[in-house]
Amino acid sequence: RQMCIRDRHRYIFALVELDGTPRAKILGITKELYHDKNKAKMWRDTLVKQIHPDVCSVDGAEAAVAKVNELYSRMVEDE
């Protein structure tokens, strides 16, 4: 259980404070997510289930979910 809490903190920190490669490494963002909408959706859903403010009381959870949704939108937008 403690590991889960630390993971949530790490994910939220990465989403709110980091950018680029450091964020991608922590969140498991790969080029594949930008080419496979189903995998991108699965990535988004899995992450949001862990950090959504309804289940996570860590400061910044709401901003982190917004950032996940922003990243997901970029992954699935049609070119």
mmCIF file with all atom_site columns, C-alpha atoms in Angstrom:
data_model
loop_
_atom_site.group_PDB
_atom_site.id
_atom_site.type_symbol
_atom_site.label_atom_id
_atom_site.label_alt_id
_atom_site.label_comp_id
_atom_site.label_asym_id
_atom_site.label_entity_id
_atom_site.label_seq_id
_atom_site.pdbx_PDB_ins_code
_atom_site.Cartn_x
_atom_site.Cartn_y
_atom_site.Cartn_z
_atom_site.occupancy
_atom_site.B_iso_or_equiv
_atom_site.pdbx_formal_charge
_atom_site.auth_seq_id
_atom_site.auth_comp_id
_atom_site.auth_asym_id
_atom_site.auth_atom_id
_atom_site.pdbx_PDB_model_num
ATOM 1  C CA . ARG A 1 1  ? 0.000   0.000  0.000   1.00 0.00 ? 1  ARG A CA 1
ATOM 2  C CA . GLN A 1 2  ? 2.796   2.430  0.845   1.00 0.00 ? 2  GLN A CA 1
ATOM 3  C CA . MET A 1 3  ? 4.297   1.861  -2.598  1.00 0.00 ? 3  MET A CA 1
ATOM 4  C CA . CYS A 1 4  ? 0.977   2.867  -4.171  1.00 0.00 ? 4  CYS A CA 1
ATOM 5  C CA . ILE A 1 5  ? 0.982   6.165  -2.299  1.00 0.00 ? 5  ILE A CA 1
ATOM 6  C CA . ARG A 1 6  ? 4.573   6.902  -3.324  1.00 0.00 ? 6  ARG A CA 1
ATOM 7  C CA . ASP A 1 7  ? 3.717   6.049  -6.945  1.00 0.00 ? 7  ASP A CA 1
ATOM 8  C CA . ARG A 1 8  ? 0.804   8.479  -6.875  1.00 0.00 ? 8  ARG A CA 1
ATOM 9  C CA . HIS A 1 9  ? 3.047   11.231 -5.535  1.00 0.00 ? 9  HIS A CA 1
ATOM 10 C CA . ARG A 1 10 ? 5.658   10.470 -8.191  1.00 0.00 ? 10 ARG A CA 1
ATOM 11 C CA . TYR A 1 11 ? 3.103   10.472 -11.025 1.00 0.00 ? 11 TYR A CA 1
ATOM 12 C CA . ILE A 1 12 ? 1.556   13.733 -9.863  1.00 0.00 ? 12 ILE A CA 1
ATOM 13 C CA . PHE A 1 13 ? 4.979   15.339 -9.452  1.00 0.00 ? 13 PHE A CA 1
ATOM 14 C CA . ALA A 1 14 ? 5.960   14.212 -12.965 1.00 0.00 ? 14 ALA A CA 1
ATOM 15 C CA . LEU A 1 15 ? 2.756   15.575 -14.471 1.00 0.00 ? 15 LEU A CA 1
ATOM 16 C CA . VAL A 1 16 ? 2.762   18.907 -12.681 1.00 0.00 ? 16 VAL A CA 1
ATOM 17 C CA . GLU A 1 17 ? 6.473   19.696 -12.338 1.00 0.00 ? 17 GLU A CA 1
ATOM 18 C CA . LEU A 1 18 ? 8.373   17.850 -15.064 1.00 0.00 ? 18 LEU A CA 1
ATOM 19 C CA . ASP A 1 19 ? 8.405   17.911 -18.841 1.00 0.00 ? 19 ASP A CA 1
ATOM 20 C CA . GLY A 1 20 ? 9.947   16.033 -21.744 1.00 0.00 ? 20 GLY A CA 1
ATOM 21 C CA . THR A 1 21 ? 12.064  12.920 -21.250 1.00 0.00 ? 21 THR A CA 1
ATOM 22 C CA . PRO A 1 22 ? 12.030  12.881 -17.414 1.00 0.00 ? 22 PRO A CA 1
ATOM 23 C CA . ARG A 1 23 ? 8.212   12.978 -17.427 1.00 0.00 ? 23 ARG A CA 1
ATOM 24 C CA . ALA A 1 24 ? 7.982   10.351 -20.159 1.00 0.00 ? 24 ALA A CA 1
ATOM 25 C CA . LYS A 1 25 ? 10.246  7.937  -18.273 1.00 0.00 ? 25 LYS A CA 1
ATOM 26 C CA . ILE A 1 26 ? 8.272   8.170  -15.040 1.00 0.00 ? 26 ILE A CA 1
ATOM 27 C CA . LEU A 1 27 ? 4.880   7.895  -16.746 1.00 0.00 ? 27 LEU A CA 1
ATOM 28 C CA . GLY A 1 28 ? 5.804   5.223  -19.278 1.00 0.00 ? 28 GLY A CA 1
ATOM 29 C CA . ILE A 1 29 ? 5.094   7.446  -22.277 1.00 0.00 ? 29 ILE A CA 1
ATOM 30 C CA . THR A 1 30 ? 6.433   5.906  -25.467 1.00 0.00 ? 30 THR A CA 1
ATOM 31 C CA . LYS A 1 31 ? 6.177   6.730  -29.159 1.00 0.00 ? 31 LYS A CA 1
ATOM 32 C CA . GLU A 1 32 ? 3.911   3.710  -29.465 1.00 0.00 ? 32 GLU A CA 1
ATOM 33 C CA . LEU A 1 33 ? 1.205   5.546  -27.510 1.00 0.00 ? 33 LEU A CA 1
ATOM 34 C CA . TYR A 1 34 ? 1.177   8.205  -30.227 1.00 0.00 ? 34 TYR A CA 1
ATOM 35 C CA . HIS A 1 35 ? 0.576   5.547  -32.904 1.00 0.00 ? 35 HIS A CA 1
ATOM 36 C CA . ASP A 1 36 ? -1.931  3.266  -31.168 1.00 0.00 ? 36 ASP A CA 1
ATOM 37 C CA . LYS A 1 37 ? -5.078  4.963  -29.882 1.00 0.00 ? 37 LYS A CA 1
ATOM 38 C CA . ASN A 1 38 ? -6.174  1.893  -27.927 1.00 0.00 ? 38 ASN A CA 1
ATOM 39 C CA . LYS A 1 39 ? -2.897  1.710  -26.030 1.00 0.00 ? 39 LYS A CA 1
ATOM 40 C CA . ALA A 1 40 ? -3.013  5.458  -25.434 1.00 0.00 ? 40 ALA A CA 1
ATOM 41 C CA . LYS A 1 41 ? -6.504  5.128  -23.968 1.00 0.00 ? 41 LYS A CA 1
ATOM 42 C CA . MET A 1 42 ? -5.415  2.239  -21.767 1.00 0.00 ? 42 MET A CA 1
ATOM 43 C CA . TRP A 1 43 ? -2.432  4.302  -20.558 1.00 0.00 ? 43 TRP A CA 1
ATOM 44 C CA . ARG A 1 44 ? -4.685  7.258  -19.779 1.00 0.00 ? 44 ARG A CA 1
ATOM 45 C CA . ASP A 1 45 ? -7.360  5.204  -18.016 1.00 0.00 ? 45 ASP A CA 1
ATOM 46 C CA . THR A 1 46 ? -4.832  3.331  -15.872 1.00 0.00 ? 46 THR A CA 1
ATOM 47 C CA . LEU A 1 47 ? -3.109  6.512  -14.768 1.00 0.00 ? 47 LEU A CA 1
ATOM 48 C CA . VAL A 1 48 ? -6.298  8.464  -14.082 1.00 0.00 ? 48 VAL A CA 1
ATOM 49 C CA . LYS A 1 49 ? -7.666  5.624  -11.932 1.00 0.00 ? 49 LYS A CA 1
ATOM 50 C CA . GLN A 1 50 ? -4.649  6.048  -9.666  1.00 0.00 ? 50 GLN A CA 1
ATOM 51 C CA . ILE A 1 51 ? -4.460  9.840  -9.411  1.00 0.00 ? 51 ILE A CA 1
ATOM 52 C CA . HIS A 1 52 ? -8.041  11.069 -9.786  1.00 0.00 ? 52 HIS A CA 1
ATOM 53 C CA . PRO A 1 53 ? -8.984  13.413 -6.899  1.00 0.00 ? 53 PRO A CA 1
ATOM 54 C CA . ASP A 1 54 ? -11.909 11.120 -6.017  1.00 0.00 ? 54 ASP A CA 1
ATOM 55 C CA . VAL A 1 55 ? -9.422  8.399  -5.008  1.00 0.00 ? 55 VAL A CA 1
ATOM 56 C CA . CYS A 1 56 ? -6.247  10.388 -4.347  1.00 0.00 ? 56 CYS A CA 1
ATOM 57 C CA . SER A 1 57 ? -5.933  13.177 -1.799  1.00 0.00 ? 57 SER A CA 1
ATOM 58 C CA . VAL A 1 58 ? -2.431  14.229 -2.894  1.00 0.00 ? 58 VAL A CA 1
ATOM 59 C CA . ASP A 1 59 ? -2.080  17.946 -3.606  1.00 0.00 ? 59 ASP A CA 1
ATOM 60 C CA . GLY A 1 60 ? -2.008  18.556 -7.334  1.00 0.00 ? 60 GLY A CA 1
ATOM 61 C CA . ALA A 1 61 ? -4.151  15.549 -8.280  1.00 0.00 ? 61 ALA A CA 1
ATOM 62 C CA . GLU A 1 62 ? -6.680  17.685 -10.144 1.00 0.00 ? 62 GLU A CA 1
ATOM 63 C CA . ALA A 1 63 ? -3.989  19.484 -12.159 1.00 0.00 ? 63 ALA A CA 1
ATOM 64 C CA . ALA A 1 64 ? -2.290  16.150 -12.847 1.00 0.00 ? 64 ALA A CA 1
ATOM 65 C CA . VAL A 1 65 ? -5.488  14.635 -14.261 1.00 0.00 ? 65 VAL A CA 1
ATOM 66 C CA . ALA A 1 66 ? -5.910  17.679 -16.485 1.00 0.00 ? 66 ALA A CA 1
ATOM 67 C CA . LYS A 1 67 ? -2.348  17.191 -17.742 1.00 0.00 ? 67 LYS A CA 1
ATOM 68 C CA . VAL A 1 68 ? -2.978  13.484 -18.420 1.00 0.00 ? 68 VAL A CA 1
ATOM 69 C CA . ASN A 1 69 ? -6.009  14.447 -20.486 1.00 0.00 ? 69 ASN A CA 1
ATOM 70 C CA . GLU A 1 70 ? -3.968  17.044 -22.372 1.00 0.00 ? 70 GLU A CA 1
ATOM 71 C CA . LEU A 1 71 ? -1.232  14.502 -23.135 1.00 0.00 ? 71 LEU A CA 1
ATOM 72 C CA . TYR A 1 72 ? -3.822  11.914 -24.160 1.00 0.00 ? 72 TYR A CA 1
ATOM 73 C CA . SER A 1 73 ? -5.464  14.407 -26.534 1.00 0.00 ? 73 SER A CA 1
ATOM 74 C CA . ARG A 1 74 ? -2.130  14.938 -28.254 1.00 0.00 ? 74 ARG A CA 1
ATOM 75 C CA . MET A 1 75 ? -1.616  11.196 -28.538 1.00 0.00 ? 75 MET A CA 1
ATOM 76 C CA . VAL A 1 76 ? -4.899  10.510 -30.274 1.00 0.00 ? 76 VAL A CA 1
ATOM 77 C CA . GLU A 1 77 ? -5.372  13.601 -32.406 1.00 0.00 ? 77 GLU A CA 1
ATOM 78 C CA . ASP A 1 78 ? -5.606  12.853 -36.090 1.00 0.00 ? 78 ASP A CA 1
ATOM 79 C CA . GLU A 1 79 ? -2.914  14.400 -38.201 1.00 0.00 ? 79 GLU A CA 1
#
